[in-house]
Amino acid sequence: MNVKNNLIKEFIISFILSLILGSIGFYITNIFLLLYSIPSIILGVKYGMKYSIINIFLSSILFFLLLGNYTLPFSIVFIGMTIIIVNSIDRNEEISHRILKTTAYIFIVIILFMILSKKVFNYDIIDNLIKTNSNLFDNSLEELKNMGIKYSKEQIEELNSIKPLLIDFFRNSIFSILLLGSLIISLVSNSLTNFIIRRKNIKILSPMKFSEFKVSIKFFIASIIILIFTYIIGKINPSIYKVLISNITIIFYFIIFIQGLSVMIYILEKFNIPKIVRYIIIFLSLFSLILGMIVFFIGMIDIIFNFRKIKGN
């Protein structure tokens, strides 16, 4: 009887939390949607898959009724992701496998939704994203002018010449950007799930820490081979080369950056640097160009020399 009462109580709490997180995500800032599925996942891990599905399905229907078709792709992503994560935890799979599965699922759903959107509704999501980024660029220039910053005619022409290059790069790199976006959603959801489950002592999970992340030397070798093949393809078809090199560059940079970040966190943990200082350094690394390049360089060196003496993931 106590188990049933606890289940009902936790189901209601999870449902309310899902509604709160979803409401903030849909109405205020989309960043909170990264947390939307977490209550349903925790409920499923503790009491079974069917309860997590019921919880997230009911909240998704409610948002669909309130906000319409806008919520549909989000609901499909988070319902499927919840099922994958809960099922993987039940099977006691490693977190790296869960991240890979959820990333693949999110990416496939996004691509399918983009194709259907264009075929059925004649709405090109990529073109819309490009227009949005173009408007953001123009608005940023206007804000700089409003702040009283004066530019010469040559400087304005130079800034305007950057715009088509950025738009062209964004168009060519859209698939790698979507893939990395899928990976970030997967990383956040799986990492938070692991953290909460460990704190609640619900299940014993693979305790891999972010500071233990490492790609092996094979990745470096594979990257060189891919770049060589890309160069050969570029000689045959220059237009495809531009698309390939843009996507490969972004993915390569992101993976090496994550490697460097994990090394930096490992060093900070080793020297018992206070957590608040660690978080500040990590935050600055994500948003500072100079620090970001240093982290990338650390990642490159670690792939070759393996400072932490751990196997590649």
XYZ file of C-alpha atoms in Angstrom:
313
model
C 0.000 0.000 0.000
C 2.883 2.359 0.879
C 4.511 1.640 -2.484
C 1.252 2.519 -4.284
C 0.846 5.725 -2.265
C 4.454 6.709 -2.980
C 3.935 6.004 -6.681
C 0.816 8.212 -6.836
C 2.538 10.999 -4.904
C 5.692 10.901 -7.031
C 3.675 10.652 -10.257
C 1.791 13.844 -9.341
C 5.028 15.618 -8.359
C 6.725 14.515 -11.614
C 3.724 15.645 -13.666
C 3.671 19.072 -11.984
C 7.446 19.451 -12.436
C 7.115 18.521 -16.125
C 4.406 21.158 -16.555
C 6.481 23.826 -14.782
C 9.654 23.078 -16.780
C 7.706 22.790 -20.041
C 5.835 26.055 -19.391
C 9.073 27.948 -18.696
C 10.614 26.320 -21.781
C 7.754 27.103 -24.170
C 6.705 30.491 -22.784
C 9.944 32.081 -21.502
C 13.170 30.435 -22.738
C 13.667 27.191 -24.669
C 16.769 26.315 -22.619
C 14.485 24.913 -19.878
C 13.137 22.326 -22.336
C 16.437 20.486 -21.790
C 15.071 19.640 -18.325
C 11.519 18.832 -19.445
C 11.908 15.036 -19.706
C 14.017 14.577 -16.536
C 11.074 14.101 -14.069
C 9.518 11.466 -16.369
C 12.852 9.631 -16.736
C 13.427 9.511 -12.966
C 9.853 8.262 -12.444
C 10.382 5.525 -15.064
C 13.699 4.409 -13.595
C 12.144 4.108 -10.143
C 8.727 2.593 -10.963
C 8.839 1.348 -14.561
C 8.766 2.488 -18.173
C 4.954 2.763 -18.470
C 4.751 5.482 -15.793
C 7.361 7.650 -17.473
C 5.563 7.295 -20.838
C 2.171 8.169 -19.297
C 3.673 11.169 -17.489
C 5.432 12.751 -20.461
C 2.632 11.805 -22.881
C -0.034 13.529 -20.745
C 2.032 16.694 -20.304
C 2.831 16.719 -24.049
C -0.880 16.457 -24.942
C -1.660 19.338 -22.590
C 0.970 21.575 -24.194
C -0.246 20.556 -27.664
C -3.820 21.589 -26.761
C -2.615 24.902 -25.315
C 0.040 25.866 -27.895
C -0.795 23.794 -31.003
C 1.547 22.274 -33.622
C 4.548 24.264 -32.340
C 5.045 21.751 -29.512
C 4.750 18.614 -31.675
C 8.440 18.154 -32.697
C 9.562 18.820 -29.109
C 7.096 16.233 -27.784
C 8.239 13.571 -30.271
C 11.887 14.217 -29.362
C 11.365 14.098 -25.596
C 8.953 11.132 -25.539
C 11.354 9.013 -27.621
C 14.364 10.198 -25.636
C 12.647 9.280 -22.353
C 11.910 5.756 -23.617
C 15.515 5.260 -24.831
C 17.124 6.510 -21.598
C 14.818 4.569 -19.233
C 15.220 1.376 -21.291
C 19.031 1.780 -21.402
C 19.195 2.317 -17.630
C 17.026 -0.773 -17.040
C 19.518 -2.737 -19.133
C 22.394 -1.110 -17.188
C 24.079 0.175 -20.350
C 27.059 2.511 -20.128
C 26.301 6.224 -20.261
C 28.347 6.579 -23.474
C 25.982 4.119 -25.232
C 22.943 6.006 -23.956
C 24.348 9.307 -25.198
C 25.071 7.785 -28.623
C 21.542 6.314 -28.922
C 19.721 9.473 -27.822
C 21.900 11.690 -30.047
C 21.151 9.512 -33.092
C 17.417 9.496 -32.293
C 17.180 13.291 -31.816
C 19.165 13.966 -34.999
C 17.002 11.589 -37.092
C 13.767 13.129 -35.738
C 14.993 16.667 -36.548
C 15.992 15.688 -40.112
C 12.680 13.862 -40.718
C 10.723 16.810 -39.361
C 12.637 19.214 -41.652
C 11.894 17.016 -44.687
C 8.188 16.634 -43.809
C 7.879 20.347 -43.096
C 9.125 21.189 -46.579
C 7.182 18.462 -48.408
C 3.841 18.760 -46.574
C 3.683 22.412 -45.433
C 6.109 23.925 -47.990
C 8.001 25.468 -45.070
C 11.792 25.429 -45.372
C 13.238 25.360 -41.842
C 16.820 25.859 -43.060
C 15.920 28.988 -45.041
C 13.996 30.298 -42.047
C 17.010 29.719 -39.758
C 19.267 31.506 -42.249
C 16.888 34.497 -42.369
C 16.770 34.560 -38.556
C 20.583 34.596 -38.337
C 20.749 37.286 -41.011
C 18.317 39.446 -39.019
C 20.328 38.837 -35.819
C 23.463 40.067 -37.609
C 21.670 43.231 -38.813
C 20.169 43.869 -35.365
C 23.597 43.478 -33.738
C 25.030 46.142 -36.051
C 22.113 48.455 -35.255
C 22.638 47.967 -31.516
C 26.324 48.865 -31.880
C 25.339 52.049 -33.719
C 22.762 52.906 -31.025
C 25.472 52.511 -28.371
C 27.254 55.435 -30.007
C 30.025 53.409 -31.614
C 31.054 55.161 -34.837
C 32.364 53.284 -37.857
C 34.076 54.590 -40.965
C 32.618 53.818 -44.388
C 35.335 51.195 -44.956
C 34.591 49.473 -41.626
C 30.859 49.303 -42.402
C 31.613 47.809 -45.828
C 33.962 45.282 -44.207
C 31.306 44.247 -41.647
C 28.685 43.916 -44.371
C 31.060 41.760 -46.434
C 31.319 39.305 -43.500
C 27.549 38.686 -43.482
C 27.301 36.602 -46.724
C 30.359 34.571 -45.640
C 28.730 33.748 -42.288
C 25.418 32.860 -43.950
C 27.221 30.680 -46.503
C 29.152 28.924 -43.715
C 25.933 28.382 -41.733
C 24.145 26.941 -44.789
C 27.025 24.566 -45.546
C 27.415 23.510 -41.905
C 23.736 23.079 -40.979
C 23.890 19.284 -40.598
C 26.914 19.299 -38.290
C 25.297 22.115 -36.259
C 22.119 20.023 -35.905
C 24.189 16.949 -34.972
C 26.079 18.884 -32.286
C 22.795 20.346 -31.032
C 21.407 16.791 -30.734
C 24.558 15.736 -28.875
C 24.271 18.647 -26.413
C 20.605 17.809 -25.640
C 21.592 14.162 -25.144
C 24.577 15.029 -22.932
C 22.550 17.346 -20.684
C 19.647 14.903 -20.300
C 21.827 11.853 -19.618
C 24.241 13.674 -17.299
C 21.452 15.206 -15.211
C 19.656 11.851 -15.055
C 22.833 10.145 -13.852
C 23.463 12.867 -11.269
C 19.926 12.713 -9.805
C 19.812 8.899 -9.783
C 23.146 8.684 -7.969
C 21.984 11.255 -5.410
C 18.770 9.323 -4.798
C 20.583 5.938 -4.739
C 17.926 4.471 -7.066
C 20.200 2.313 -9.219
C 23.894 1.570 -9.627
C 24.993 3.126 -12.905
C 28.261 3.366 -14.792
C 29.978 6.150 -12.864
C 31.994 7.578 -15.780
C 33.003 11.165 -15.000
C 33.355 13.904 -17.595
C 37.018 14.299 -16.592
C 37.559 10.693 -17.800
C 36.370 11.396 -21.348
C 39.020 10.706 -23.967
C 39.128 9.923 -27.649
C 41.866 7.527 -28.689
C 44.731 8.150 -31.128
C 42.607 6.240 -33.667
C 40.311 9.287 -33.859
C 43.275 11.457 -34.829
C 44.353 8.979 -37.529
C 40.770 8.617 -38.806
C 40.434 12.424 -38.977
C 43.566 12.715 -41.131
C 42.247 9.989 -43.494
C 38.863 11.749 -43.731
C 40.570 15.086 -44.519
C 42.665 13.434 -47.256
C 39.542 11.907 -48.847
C 37.751 15.256 -48.524
C 40.620 16.963 -50.328
C 40.433 14.367 -53.139
C 36.645 14.858 -53.430
C 37.253 18.625 -53.527
C 39.447 18.222 -56.591
C 36.625 16.314 -58.322
C 33.708 18.481 -57.123
C 34.627 21.832 -55.474
C 31.013 22.649 -54.424
C 30.715 19.431 -52.357
C 34.177 20.096 -50.879
C 32.988 23.373 -49.315
C 30.042 21.649 -47.607
C 32.132 18.694 -46.412
C 34.998 20.759 -45.029
C 32.616 23.093 -43.126
C 30.858 20.179 -41.414
C 34.046 18.209 -40.700
C 35.751 21.307 -39.236
C 32.894 21.991 -36.793
C 32.601 18.360 -35.623
C 36.397 17.975 -35.337
C 36.730 21.216 -33.346
C 33.849 20.286 -31.024
C 35.225 16.817 -30.179
C 38.772 18.117 -29.567
C 37.346 20.981 -27.482
C 35.405 18.481 -25.306
C 38.628 16.478 -24.926
C 40.510 19.605 -23.817
C 37.713 20.578 -21.430
C 37.806 17.125 -19.810
C 41.601 17.442 -19.324
C 41.158 20.892 -17.777
C 38.469 19.590 -15.376
C 40.742 16.637 -14.512
C 43.569 19.061 -13.595
C 41.238 21.298 -11.551
C 39.899 18.254 -9.657
C 43.402 16.884 -9.085
C 44.538 20.113 -7.421
C 41.278 20.377 -5.402
C 40.303 23.729 -6.912
C 36.997 24.913 -5.331
C 33.910 23.993 -7.385
C 32.787 27.600 -7.855
C 36.190 28.462 -9.404
C 35.934 25.372 -11.655
C 32.485 26.446 -12.895
C 33.718 29.982 -13.617
C 36.713 28.666 -15.607
C 34.485 26.244 -17.572
C 31.971 29.044 -18.284
C 34.728 31.372 -19.510
C 36.172 28.581 -21.678
C 32.809 28.185 -23.414
C 32.396 31.891 -24.205
C 35.955 33.232 -24.519
C 37.624 32.805 -27.923
C 41.177 32.863 -26.507
C 40.409 30.383 -23.681
C 38.462 28.223 -26.148
C 41.491 27.978 -28.441
C 43.733 27.097 -25.457
C 41.292 24.314 -24.438
C 41.254 23.051 -28.055
C 45.079 22.999 -28.116
C 45.156 21.048 -24.803
C 42.735 18.505 -26.321
C 44.940 18.059 -29.403
C 48.065 17.483 -27.294
C 46.247 15.051 -24.971
C 45.131 12.856 -27.897
C 48.785 12.338 -28.812
C 50.450 12.168 -25.371
C 47.537 10.964 -23.155
C 48.427 12.983 -20.033
C 45.867 11.179 -17.882
C 46.984 7.682 -18.995
C 43.418 6.501 -19.632
C 41.956 4.461 -22.506
C 40.020 6.228 -25.245
C 36.217 6.096 -25.114
